[in-house]
PDB file of C-alpha atoms in Angstrom:
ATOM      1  CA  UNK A  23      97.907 101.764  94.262  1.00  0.00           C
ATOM      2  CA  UNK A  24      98.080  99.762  97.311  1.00  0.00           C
ATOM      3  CA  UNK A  25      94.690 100.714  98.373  1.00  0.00           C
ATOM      4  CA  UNK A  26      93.429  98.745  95.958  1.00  0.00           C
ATOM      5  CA  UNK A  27      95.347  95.607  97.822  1.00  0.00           C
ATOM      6  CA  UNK A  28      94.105  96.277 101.403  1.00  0.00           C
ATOM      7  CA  UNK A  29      90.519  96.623 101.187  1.00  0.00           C
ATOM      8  CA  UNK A  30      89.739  93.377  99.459  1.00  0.00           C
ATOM      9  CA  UNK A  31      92.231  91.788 102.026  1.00  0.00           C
ATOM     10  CA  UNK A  32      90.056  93.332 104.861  1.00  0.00           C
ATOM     11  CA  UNK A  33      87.244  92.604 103.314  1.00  0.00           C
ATOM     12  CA  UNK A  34      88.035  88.765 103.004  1.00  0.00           C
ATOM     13  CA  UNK A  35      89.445  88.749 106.606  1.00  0.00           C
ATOM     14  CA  UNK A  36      86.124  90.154 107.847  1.00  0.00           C
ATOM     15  CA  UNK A  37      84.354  87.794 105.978  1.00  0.00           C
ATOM     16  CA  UNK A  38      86.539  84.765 106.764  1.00  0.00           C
ATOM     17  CA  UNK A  39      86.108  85.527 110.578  1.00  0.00           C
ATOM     18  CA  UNK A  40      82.314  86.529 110.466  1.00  0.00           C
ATOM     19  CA  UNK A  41      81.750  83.055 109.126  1.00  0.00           C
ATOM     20  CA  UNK A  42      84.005  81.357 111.356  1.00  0.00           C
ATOM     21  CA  UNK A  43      81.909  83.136 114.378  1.00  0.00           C
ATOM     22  CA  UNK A  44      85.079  84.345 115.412  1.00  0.00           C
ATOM     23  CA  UNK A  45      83.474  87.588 116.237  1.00  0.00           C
ATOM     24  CA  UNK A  46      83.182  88.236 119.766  1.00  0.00           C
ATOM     25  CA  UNK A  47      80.238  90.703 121.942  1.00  0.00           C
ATOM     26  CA  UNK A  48      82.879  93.599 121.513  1.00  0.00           C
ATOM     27  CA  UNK A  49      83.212  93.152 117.796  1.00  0.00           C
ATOM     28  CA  UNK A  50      86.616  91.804 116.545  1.00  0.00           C
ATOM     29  CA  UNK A  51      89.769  92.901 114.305  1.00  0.00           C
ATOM     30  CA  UNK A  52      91.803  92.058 111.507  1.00  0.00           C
ATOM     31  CA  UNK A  53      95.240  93.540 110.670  1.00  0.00           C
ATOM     32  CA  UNK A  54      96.912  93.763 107.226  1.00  0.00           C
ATOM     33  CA  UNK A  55      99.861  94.230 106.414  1.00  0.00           C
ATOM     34  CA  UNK A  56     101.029  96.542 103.204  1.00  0.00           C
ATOM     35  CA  UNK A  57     104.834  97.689 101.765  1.00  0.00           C
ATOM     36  CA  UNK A  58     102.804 101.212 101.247  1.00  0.00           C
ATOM     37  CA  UNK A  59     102.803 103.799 103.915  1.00  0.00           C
ATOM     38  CA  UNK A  60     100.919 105.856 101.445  1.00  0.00           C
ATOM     39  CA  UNK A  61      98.283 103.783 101.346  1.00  0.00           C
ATOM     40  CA  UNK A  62      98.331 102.842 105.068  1.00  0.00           C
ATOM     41  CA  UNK A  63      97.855 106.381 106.100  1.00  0.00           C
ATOM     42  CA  UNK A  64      94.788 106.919 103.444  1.00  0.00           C
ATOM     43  CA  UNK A  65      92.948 103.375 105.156  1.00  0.00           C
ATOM     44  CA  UNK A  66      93.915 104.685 109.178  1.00  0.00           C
ATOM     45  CA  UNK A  67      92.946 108.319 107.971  1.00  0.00           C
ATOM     46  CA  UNK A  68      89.900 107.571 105.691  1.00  0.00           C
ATOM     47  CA  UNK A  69      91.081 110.264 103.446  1.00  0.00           C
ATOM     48  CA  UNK A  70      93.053 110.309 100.114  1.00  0.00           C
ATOM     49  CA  UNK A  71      94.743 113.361  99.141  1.00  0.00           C
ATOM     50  CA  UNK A  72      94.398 112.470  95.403  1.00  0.00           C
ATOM     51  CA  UNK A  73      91.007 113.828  93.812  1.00  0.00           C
ATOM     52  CA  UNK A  74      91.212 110.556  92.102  1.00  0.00           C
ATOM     53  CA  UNK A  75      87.149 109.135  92.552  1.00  0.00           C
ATOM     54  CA  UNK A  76      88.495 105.500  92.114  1.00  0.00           C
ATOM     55  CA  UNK A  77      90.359 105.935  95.654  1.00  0.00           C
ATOM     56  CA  UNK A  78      87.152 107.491  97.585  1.00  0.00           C
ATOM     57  CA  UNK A  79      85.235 105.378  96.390  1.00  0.00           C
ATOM     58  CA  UNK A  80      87.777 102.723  98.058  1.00  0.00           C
ATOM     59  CA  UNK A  81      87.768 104.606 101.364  1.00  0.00           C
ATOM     60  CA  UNK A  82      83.850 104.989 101.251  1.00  0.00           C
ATOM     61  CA  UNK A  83      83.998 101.015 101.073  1.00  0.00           C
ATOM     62  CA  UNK A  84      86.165 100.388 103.318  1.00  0.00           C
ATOM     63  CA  UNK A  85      84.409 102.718 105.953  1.00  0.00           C
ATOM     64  CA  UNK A  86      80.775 100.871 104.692  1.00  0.00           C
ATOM     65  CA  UNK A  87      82.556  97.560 105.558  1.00  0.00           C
ATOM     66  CA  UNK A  88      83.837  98.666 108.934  1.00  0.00           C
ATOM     67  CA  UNK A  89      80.189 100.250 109.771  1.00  0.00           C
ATOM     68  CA  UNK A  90      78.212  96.802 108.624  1.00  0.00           C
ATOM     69  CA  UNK A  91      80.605  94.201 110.481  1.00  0.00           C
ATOM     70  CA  UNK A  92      81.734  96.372 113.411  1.00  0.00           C
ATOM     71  CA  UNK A  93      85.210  95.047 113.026  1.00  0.00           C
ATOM     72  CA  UNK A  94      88.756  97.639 113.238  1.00  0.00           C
ATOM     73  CA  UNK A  95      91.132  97.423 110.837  1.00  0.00           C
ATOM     74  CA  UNK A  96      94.936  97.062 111.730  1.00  0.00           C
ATOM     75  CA  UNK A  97      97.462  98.372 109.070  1.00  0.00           C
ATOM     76  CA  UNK A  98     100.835  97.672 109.477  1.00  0.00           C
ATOM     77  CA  UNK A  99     104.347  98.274 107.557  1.00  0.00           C
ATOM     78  CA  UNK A 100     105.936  95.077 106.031  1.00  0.00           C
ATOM     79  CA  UNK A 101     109.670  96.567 105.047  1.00  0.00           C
ATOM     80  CA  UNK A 102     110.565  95.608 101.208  1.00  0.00           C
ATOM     81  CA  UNK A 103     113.770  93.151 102.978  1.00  0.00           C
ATOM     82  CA  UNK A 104     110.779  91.608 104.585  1.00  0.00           C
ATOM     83  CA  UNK A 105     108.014  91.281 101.704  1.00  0.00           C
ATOM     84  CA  UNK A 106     107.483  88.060 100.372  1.00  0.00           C
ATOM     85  CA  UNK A 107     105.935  89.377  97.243  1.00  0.00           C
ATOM     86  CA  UNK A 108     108.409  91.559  95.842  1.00  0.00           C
ATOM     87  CA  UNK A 109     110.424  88.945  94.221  1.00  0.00           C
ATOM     88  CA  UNK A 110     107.017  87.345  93.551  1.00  0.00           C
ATOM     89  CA  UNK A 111     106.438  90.820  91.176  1.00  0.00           C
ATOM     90  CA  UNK A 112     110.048  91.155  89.760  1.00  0.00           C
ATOM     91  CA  UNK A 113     110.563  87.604  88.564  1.00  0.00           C
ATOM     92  CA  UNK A 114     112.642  88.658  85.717  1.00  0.00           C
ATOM     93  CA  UNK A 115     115.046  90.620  88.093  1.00  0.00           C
ATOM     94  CA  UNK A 116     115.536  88.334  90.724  1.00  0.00           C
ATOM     95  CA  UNK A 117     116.248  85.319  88.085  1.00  0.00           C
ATOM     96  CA  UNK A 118     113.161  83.410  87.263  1.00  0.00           C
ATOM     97  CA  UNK A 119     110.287  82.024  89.460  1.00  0.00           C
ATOM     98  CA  UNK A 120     111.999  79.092  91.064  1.00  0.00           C
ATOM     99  CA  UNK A 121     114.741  81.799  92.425  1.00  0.00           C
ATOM    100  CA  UNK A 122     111.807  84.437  93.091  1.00  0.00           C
ATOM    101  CA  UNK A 123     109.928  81.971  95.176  1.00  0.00           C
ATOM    102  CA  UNK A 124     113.134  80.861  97.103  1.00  0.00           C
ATOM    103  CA  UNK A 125     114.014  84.573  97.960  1.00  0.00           C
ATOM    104  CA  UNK A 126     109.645  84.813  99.357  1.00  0.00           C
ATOM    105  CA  UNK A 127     110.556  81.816 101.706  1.00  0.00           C
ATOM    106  CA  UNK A 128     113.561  83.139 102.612  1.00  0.00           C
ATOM    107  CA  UNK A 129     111.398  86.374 103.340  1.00  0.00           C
ATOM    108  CA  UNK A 130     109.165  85.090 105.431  1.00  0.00           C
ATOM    109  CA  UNK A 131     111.512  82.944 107.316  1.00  0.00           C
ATOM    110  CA  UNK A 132     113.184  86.674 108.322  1.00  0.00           C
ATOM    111  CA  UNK A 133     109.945  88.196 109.643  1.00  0.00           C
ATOM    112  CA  UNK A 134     108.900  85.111 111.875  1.00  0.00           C
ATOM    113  CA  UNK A 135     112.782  85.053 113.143  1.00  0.00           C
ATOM    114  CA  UNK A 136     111.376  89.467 114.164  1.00  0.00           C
ATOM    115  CA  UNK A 137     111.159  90.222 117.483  1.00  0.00           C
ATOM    116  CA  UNK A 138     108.635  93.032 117.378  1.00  0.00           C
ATOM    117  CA  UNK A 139     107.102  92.402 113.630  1.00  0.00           C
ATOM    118  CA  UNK A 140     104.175  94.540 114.263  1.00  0.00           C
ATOM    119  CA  UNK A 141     105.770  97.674 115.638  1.00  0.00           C
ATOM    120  CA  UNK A 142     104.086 100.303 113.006  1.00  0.00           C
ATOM    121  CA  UNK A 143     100.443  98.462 113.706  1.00  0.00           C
ATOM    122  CA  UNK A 144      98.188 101.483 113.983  1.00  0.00           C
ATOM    123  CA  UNK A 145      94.667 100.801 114.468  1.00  0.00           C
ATOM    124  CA  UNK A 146      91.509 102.288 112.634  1.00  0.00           C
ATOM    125  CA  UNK A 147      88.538 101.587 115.156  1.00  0.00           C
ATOM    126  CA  UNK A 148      85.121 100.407 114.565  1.00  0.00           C
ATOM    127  CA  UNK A 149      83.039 103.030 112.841  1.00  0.00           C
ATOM    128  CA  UNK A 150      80.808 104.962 115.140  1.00  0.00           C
ATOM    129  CA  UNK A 151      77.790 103.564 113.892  1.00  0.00           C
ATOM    130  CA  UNK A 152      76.278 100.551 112.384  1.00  0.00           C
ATOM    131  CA  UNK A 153      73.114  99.508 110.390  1.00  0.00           C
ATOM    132  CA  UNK A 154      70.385  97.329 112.361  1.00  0.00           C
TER     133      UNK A 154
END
């Protein structure tokens, strides 16, 4: 599931800009970006509809690391045209890795050409409260 895939990519964020002191008075942010509305929803509504434990347990996490670092957590939609690591993860459809890794460039070179590339950003704020 692509729950799996956003917390440790928060989680690394946070960390990256904790130890960069990039953290301002008011806390700070860090978007992500995920091909999965399914699991954009479950992070921005800290709730999984599937009684599977291994995805609360990722929510818990996620909501622990939010709490400790004070940080929000932007999700936001990358289409599949625009994904980078689709052909990355079909390498045998798209025609081997040289052609998979030409069709990620040419990915990425069509969301920077976007006008509005973070229109489905949706925020989760800052938990409520934090450890001293």
């Amino acid at each position: 599931t692509e729950l799996f895939g956003i917390y440790p990519a928060a989680k690394l964020a946070i960390y990256i800009q904790r130890n960069a002191q990039v953290q301002s008075s008011q806390g700070g942010g860090v978007m992500i970006g995920t091909d999965s509305e399914v699991g954009r929803f479950q992070v921005l509504r800290t709730h999984a509809a599937s009684p599977l434990g291994a995805q609360q347990r990722i929510l818990r996490r996620m909501f622990r690391l939010r709490s400790w670092s004070g940080y929000s957590v932007g999700v936001f939609t990358v289409g599949t045209r625009y994904n980078p690591a689709d052909p990355l993860s079909r390498v045998h459809e798209v025609g081997g890795k040289k052609a998979a890794k030409e069709k990620a460039r040419g990915r990425i070179q069509e969301w920077q050409n976007l006008t509005d590339p973070y229109r489905y950003l949706s925020f989760l704020p800052p938990a409520h409260w934090r450890r001293h």
